[in-house]
CSV table of C-alpha atoms in Angstrom, one decimal:
chain,number,residue,atom,x,y,z
A,268,MET,CA,-24.4,9.0,8.2
A,269,LYS,CA,-26.7,8.5,5.2
A,270,ASN,CA,-24.9,11.2,3.3
A,271,ARG,CA,-21.5,9.9,4.1
A,272,ARG,CA,-22.5,6.4,2.8
A,273,SER,CA,-23.9,7.8,-0.4
A,274,PHE,CA,-20.7,9.7,-1.1
A,275,ILE,CA,-18.6,6.6,-0.6
A,276,LYS,CA,-20.8,4.7,-2.9
A,277,LYS,CA,-20.6,7.4,-5.6
A,278,ALA,CA,-16.8,7.5,-5.2
A,279,GLY,CA,-16.5,3.8,-5.7
A,280,ALA,CA,-18.8,3.7,-8.6
A,281,GLY,CA,-16.8,6.6,-10.3
A,282,ILE,CA,-13.5,4.8,-9.9
A,283,ALA,CA,-14.9,1.5,-11.2
A,284,ALA,CA,-16.5,3.2,-14.2
A,285,ALA,CA,-13.2,4.9,-15.0
A,286,GLY,CA,-11.6,1.5,-15.4
A,287,LEU,CA,-9.6,1.9,-12.3
A,288,LEU,CA,-9.6,-0.3,-9.3
A,289,PRO,CA,-12.9,-2.2,-8.7
A,290,LEU,CA,-13.4,-0.9,-5.2
A,291,SER,CA,-15.6,-3.2,-3.3
A,292,LYS,CA,-18.7,-2.1,-1.5
A,293,LYS,CA,-17.9,-0.4,1.8
A,294,SER,CA,-17.2,-2.7,4.7
A,295,MET,CA,-19.1,-2.5,7.9
A,296,ALA,CA,-16.8,0.2,9.1
A,297,GLY,CA,-17.4,2.4,6.1
A,298,GLU,CA,-13.8,2.4,4.7
A,299,VAL,CA,-12.8,1.7,1.1
A,300,LYS,CA,-11.6,-1.9,0.6
A,301,ILE,CA,-9.3,-2.3,-2.4
A,302,THR,CA,-10.0,-5.6,-4.2
A,303,GLY,CA,-9.1,-7.1,-7.5
A,304,ALA,CA,-5.7,-5.5,-7.3
A,305,LEU,CA,-2.0,-6.2,-7.2
A,306,VAL,CA,-0.2,-4.1,-4.7
A,307,HIS,CA,3.5,-3.6,-5.6
A,308,HIS,CA,5.4,-2.0,-2.7
A,309,VAL,CA,9.0,-1.1,-3.0
A,310,PHE,CA,11.4,0.1,-0.2
A,311,PHE,CA,14.7,1.7,-1.1
A,312,TRP,CA,17.7,2.1,1.1
A,313,LEU,CA,20.0,4.8,-0.3
A,314,LYS,CA,23.7,4.2,-0.3
A,315,GLU,CA,24.1,7.6,1.3
A,316,PRO,CA,20.9,8.1,3.4
A,317,LYS,CA,21.8,11.6,4.5
A,318,ASN,CA,22.5,12.8,1.0
A,319,GLU,CA,19.5,15.1,0.3
A,320,ALA,CA,20.4,15.5,-3.4
A,321,HIS,CA,20.3,11.7,-3.8
A,322,LYS,CA,17.0,11.5,-2.0
A,323,LYS,CA,15.6,14.3,-4.1
A,324,GLN,CA,16.7,12.7,-7.3
A,325,LEU,CA,15.1,9.3,-6.4
A,326,LEU,CA,11.8,11.0,-5.4
A,327,SER,CA,11.7,13.0,-8.6
A,328,ALA,CA,12.5,9.9,-10.7
A,329,LEU,CA,9.8,7.9,-8.9
A,330,ASN,CA,7.3,10.6,-9.7
A,331,GLU,CA,8.3,10.3,-13.4
A,332,LEU,CA,7.9,6.5,-13.2
A,333,LEU,CA,4.2,7.0,-12.3
A,334,LYS,CA,3.7,7.8,-16.0
A,335,VAL,CA,3.6,4.1,-16.8
A,336,LYS,CA,0.1,3.6,-18.0
A,337,THR,CA,-0.8,0.4,-16.2
A,338,ILE,CA,-0.4,2.1,-12.7
A,339,LYS,CA,-3.9,2.7,-11.3
A,340,MET,CA,-3.1,4.1,-7.8
A,341,SER,CA,0.1,5.2,-6.1
A,342,HIS,CA,1.7,6.6,-2.9
A,343,ILE,CA,5.3,7.8,-2.6
A,344,GLY,CA,6.6,8.3,0.9
A,345,VAL,CA,9.3,8.4,3.5
A,346,PRO,CA,9.3,6.8,7.0
A,347,ALA,CA,6.6,8.1,9.3
A,348,GLY,CA,7.4,9.4,12.7
A,349,THR,CA,5.4,6.5,14.3
A,350,GLU,CA,6.5,4.9,17.5
A,351,SER,CA,9.8,2.9,17.5
A,352,ARG,CA,8.9,-0.7,18.1
A,353,ASP,CA,10.8,-3.9,17.4
A,354,VAL,CA,8.5,-4.8,14.5
A,355,VAL,CA,8.5,-1.4,12.8
A,356,ASP,CA,11.2,-0.9,10.2
A,357,HIS,CA,12.0,2.9,9.9
A,358,SER,CA,15.4,2.3,8.3
A,359,TYR,CA,14.5,2.6,4.6
A,360,SER,CA,14.9,5.9,2.7
A,361,VAL,CA,11.9,5.9,0.4
A,362,SER,CA,8.7,4.0,0.0
A,363,TYR,CA,7.1,3.6,-3.4
A,364,MET,CA,3.7,1.8,-3.6
A,365,VAL,CA,1.8,1.3,-6.9
A,366,ILE,CA,-1.4,-0.6,-7.5
A,367,PHE,CA,-2.2,-2.5,-10.7
A,368,ASN,CA,-5.5,-4.1,-11.7
A,369,ASN,CA,-3.7,-7.5,-12.2
A,370,GLN,CA,-0.4,-9.3,-12.6
A,371,ALA,CA,-0.4,-8.8,-16.4
A,372,ASP,CA,-0.3,-5.1,-15.8
A,373,GLN,CA,2.5,-5.4,-13.3
A,374,ASP,CA,4.5,-7.6,-15.8
A,375,ALA,CA,4.0,-5.0,-18.5
A,376,TYR,CA,5.2,-2.3,-16.1
A,377,GLN,CA,8.5,-4.2,-15.5
A,378,ILE,CA,9.4,-4.1,-19.2
A,379,ASP,CA,8.0,-0.6,-19.9
A,380,PRO,CA,10.8,1.6,-21.3
A,381,ILE,CA,9.9,4.2,-18.6
A,382,HIS,CA,10.7,1.6,-15.9
A,383,THR,CA,13.9,0.2,-17.5
A,384,LYS,CA,15.1,3.8,-18.0
A,385,PHE,CA,14.4,4.5,-14.3
A,386,VAL,CA,16.4,1.6,-13.1
A,387,GLU,CA,19.3,2.4,-15.5
A,388,GLU,CA,19.5,6.0,-14.4
A,389,ASN,CA,19.0,5.6,-10.7
A,390,SER,CA,20.1,2.2,-9.4
A,391,HIS,CA,23.5,3.6,-8.5
A,392,LEU,CA,21.7,5.5,-5.7
A,393,TRP,CA,20.5,2.6,-3.6
A,394,SER,CA,22.3,-0.2,-1.7
A,395,LYS,CA,19.2,-2.3,-1.1
A,396,VAL,CA,15.7,-2.7,-2.4
A,397,ILE,CA,12.9,-4.9,-1.2
A,398,VAL,CA,9.8,-5.5,-3.2
A,399,TYR,CA,6.5,-7.0,-1.9
A,400,ASP,CA,3.8,-8.0,-4.4
A,401,SER,CA,0.4,-8.9,-3.0
A,402,VAL,CA,-2.9,-9.9,-4.5
A,403,ASP,CA,-6.1,-10.3,-2.6
A,404,VAL,CA,-7.1,-13.7,-1.5
B,232,MET,CA,-11.0,10.4,-22.7
B,233,LYS,CA,-13.0,13.4,-21.5
B,234,ASN,CA,-15.5,11.0,-19.9
B,235,ARG,CA,-12.8,9.1,-18.2
B,236,ARG,CA,-11.3,12.3,-16.7
B,237,SER,CA,-14.6,13.5,-15.4
B,238,PHE,CA,-15.2,10.1,-13.7
B,239,ILE,CA,-11.9,10.3,-11.9
B,240,LYS,CA,-12.6,13.8,-10.9
B,241,LYS,CA,-16.0,12.8,-9.5
B,242,ALA,CA,-14.5,9.8,-7.7
B,243,GLY,CA,-11.9,12.0,-6.1
B,244,ALA,CA,-14.3,14.6,-5.0
B,245,GLY,CA,-16.6,12.0,-3.5
B,246,ILE,CA,-13.9,10.4,-1.4
B,247,ALA,CA,-12.7,13.8,-0.2
B,248,ALA,CA,-16.2,14.9,0.6
B,249,ALA,CA,-16.7,11.7,2.6
B,250,GLY,CA,-13.8,12.7,4.9
B,251,LEU,CA,-11.7,9.9,3.4
B,252,LEU,CA,-8.3,10.3,1.7
B,253,PRO,CA,-7.7,13.7,0.0
B,254,LEU,CA,-6.9,12.2,-3.4
B,255,SER,CA,-4.9,14.6,-5.4
B,256,LYS,CA,-5.8,15.6,-8.9
B,257,LYS,CA,-4.8,12.9,-11.4
B,258,SER,CA,-1.2,13.0,-12.5
B,259,MET,CA,-0.2,13.2,-16.2
B,260,ALA,CA,-0.7,9.4,-16.6
B,261,GLY,CA,-4.3,9.6,-15.3
B,262,GLU,CA,-3.8,7.4,-12.2
B,263,VAL,CA,-5.0,8.2,-8.7
B,264,LYS,CA,-2.2,9.5,-6.5
B,265,ILE,CA,-2.8,9.1,-2.8
B,266,THR,CA,-1.6,12.1,-0.8
B,267,GLY,CA,-2.0,13.4,2.7
B,268,ALA,CA,-2.0,9.8,4.0
B,269,LEU,CA,-0.1,7.5,6.3
B,270,VAL,CA,0.4,4.0,4.7
B,271,HIS,CA,0.7,1.3,7.3
B,272,HIS,CA,1.9,-2.0,5.6
B,273,VAL,CA,2.3,-5.1,7.7
B,274,PHE,CA,3.7,-8.4,6.5
B,275,PHE,CA,3.1,-11.6,8.6
B,276,TRP,CA,5.2,-14.8,8.5
B,277,LEU,CA,3.1,-17.7,10.0
B,278,LYS,CA,4.8,-20.1,12.3
B,279,GLU,CA,3.3,-22.8,10.2
B,280,PRO,CA,3.1,-21.4,6.7
B,281,LYS,CA,1.4,-24.5,5.3
B,282,ASN,CA,-1.3,-24.6,7.9
B,283,GLU,CA,-4.4,-23.5,6.0
B,284,ALA,CA,-6.5,-23.2,9.2
B,285,HIS,CA,-4.0,-20.8,10.7
B,286,LYS,CA,-3.9,-18.7,7.5
B,287,LYS,CA,-7.7,-18.7,7.4
B,288,GLN,CA,-7.9,-17.6,11.0
B,289,LEU,CA,-5.4,-14.7,10.4
B,290,LEU,CA,-7.2,-13.5,7.3
B,291,SER,CA,-10.5,-13.6,9.1
B,292,ALA,CA,-9.1,-11.7,12.1
B,293,LEU,CA,-7.5,-9.1,9.8
B,294,ASN,CA,-10.9,-8.5,8.1
B,295,GLU,CA,-12.4,-8.0,11.6
B,296,LEU,CA,-9.6,-5.6,12.4
B,297,LEU,CA,-10.8,-3.3,9.5
B,298,LYS,CA,-13.6,-2.3,11.8
B,299,VAL,CA,-11.3,0.2,13.5
B,300,LYS,CA,-12.9,3.6,12.6
B,301,THR,CA,-9.7,5.5,11.7
B,302,ILE,CA,-8.9,3.1,8.8
B,303,LYS,CA,-9.7,4.9,5.5
B,304,MET,CA,-8.6,2.4,2.9
B,305,SER,CA,-7.3,-1.2,3.0
B,306,HIS,CA,-5.9,-4.2,1.1
B,307,ILE,CA,-5.5,-7.6,2.5
B,308,GLY,CA,-3.4,-10.0,0.4
B,309,VAL,CA,-1.1,-12.9,-0.1
B,310,PRO,CA,2.1,-13.1,-2.2
B,311,ALA,CA,1.5,-12.6,-5.9
B,312,GLY,CA,2.8,-15.0,-8.5
B,313,THR,CA,5.1,-12.4,-9.9
B,314,GLU,CA,8.6,-13.3,-11.2
B,315,SER,CA,11.1,-14.5,-8.7
B,316,ARG,CA,13.9,-11.9,-8.5
B,317,ASP,CA,16.5,-11.3,-5.9
B,318,VAL,CA,14.8,-8.1,-4.7
B,319,VAL,CA,11.3,-9.6,-4.5
B,320,ASP,CA,10.3,-11.1,-1.1
B,321,HIS,CA,7.6,-13.7,-1.7
B,322,SER,CA,8.3,-15.5,1.6
B,323,TYR,CA,5.7,-13.9,3.9
B,324,SER,CA,2.3,-15.4,4.5
B,325,VAL,CA,-0.1,-12.5,4.6
B,326,SER,CA,0.0,-8.8,3.6
B,327,TYR,CA,-2.1,-6.2,5.4
B,328,MET,CA,-2.1,-2.7,4.2
B,329,VAL,CA,-4.2,0.0,5.8
B,330,ILE,CA,-4.2,3.7,5.1
B,331,PHE,CA,-4.9,6.5,7.6
B,332,ASN,CA,-5.4,10.2,7.1
B,333,ASN,CA,-2.5,11.0,9.5
B,334,GLN,CA,-0.3,9.8,12.3
B,335,ALA,CA,-2.8,10.6,15.0
B,336,ASP,CA,-5.2,8.2,13.4
B,337,GLN,CA,-2.6,5.5,13.2
B,338,ASP,CA,-1.7,6.1,16.9
B,339,ALA,CA,-5.3,5.8,17.9
B,340,TYR,CA,-5.6,2.5,15.9
B,341,GLN,CA,-2.6,1.0,17.9
B,342,ILE,CA,-4.5,1.4,21.2
B,343,ASP,CA,-8.0,0.7,19.8
B,344,PRO,CA,-9.6,-2.3,21.8
B,345,ILE,CA,-10.3,-4.0,18.4
B,346,HIS,CA,-6.5,-3.9,17.6
B,347,THR,CA,-5.3,-5.0,21.1
B,348,LYS,CA,-7.8,-7.9,21.0
B,349,PHE,CA,-6.5,-8.9,17.5
B,350,VAL,CA,-3.0,-9.1,18.8
B,351,GLU,CA,-3.9,-11.0,21.9
B,352,GLU,CA,-5.9,-13.6,20.1
B,353,ASN,CA,-3.7,-14.1,17.1
B,354,SER,CA,-0.1,-13.3,17.8
B,355,HIS,CA,0.6,-17.0,18.6
B,356,LEU,CA,0.1,-17.7,14.9
B,357,TRP,CA,3.1,-15.8,13.5
B,358,SER,CA,6.8,-16.0,14.0
B,359,LYS,CA,7.7,-12.7,12.4
B,360,VAL,CA,6.1,-9.4,11.6
B,361,ILE,CA,7.5,-6.4,9.7
B,362,VAL,CA,5.7,-3.1,9.7
B,363,TYR,CA,6.4,-0.2,7.4
B,364,ASP,CA,4.8,3.2,8.0
B,365,SER,CA,5.1,5.8,5.3
B,366,VAL,CA,3.9,9.4,4.9
B,367,ASP,CA,4.1,11.4,1.7
B,368,VAL,CA,7.0,13.8,1.4
């Protein structure tokens, strides 16, 4: 248990020192709590959800989009096979979550040429997009 | 630049060694890419969005909920002050994102007594919840 704690501490210190997310000290449960961050989560619904070539193109373009310098952490995914419940939305095609240090970095991302090029080249693929931007309280 | 890279490497190694998320090697842009994870993102709409006591209760309860052992990383937030655009949904009250190593850990979380207690004690506060579960491709 002591070893595990010291590893977490080290990991947090390393990320903070690298100018990445200022990870807070471990909570009572020992997990990593992300603080001082803006979480930008985008869900895409493809016009043709069963078109594997479209899905592949979008995923590949999203991976390219991660080159924007202000992005500090990311996860690109598809719906998980979790239980179907009323409250769970499994209908989207692709999930794209990126984390910035602050709103200024998110704003810079919106007008970054890599981002505008991504929208120009790929927006014909999707019928709907929902974006959620969250900052810690 | 060399220093920065070695810090990221160290941070990633530390987190992996601690049995947390297997962070992939940095991408070309230098950010941390989360892989081998299930991202569980929940948005809550309070019945009374302007009731600060209700919001405070929910935030406090969500922080308690982080004690579930299978949670590896988390972010609790509120809508950011980002630009109003058609695609951005700023209407929710609270954002709760937790990351698991895999679906089994998410399934265990759903039936954890800490989670069922959270739902029992707080579900009267919200009118709507949307959950998105994503796994990497």
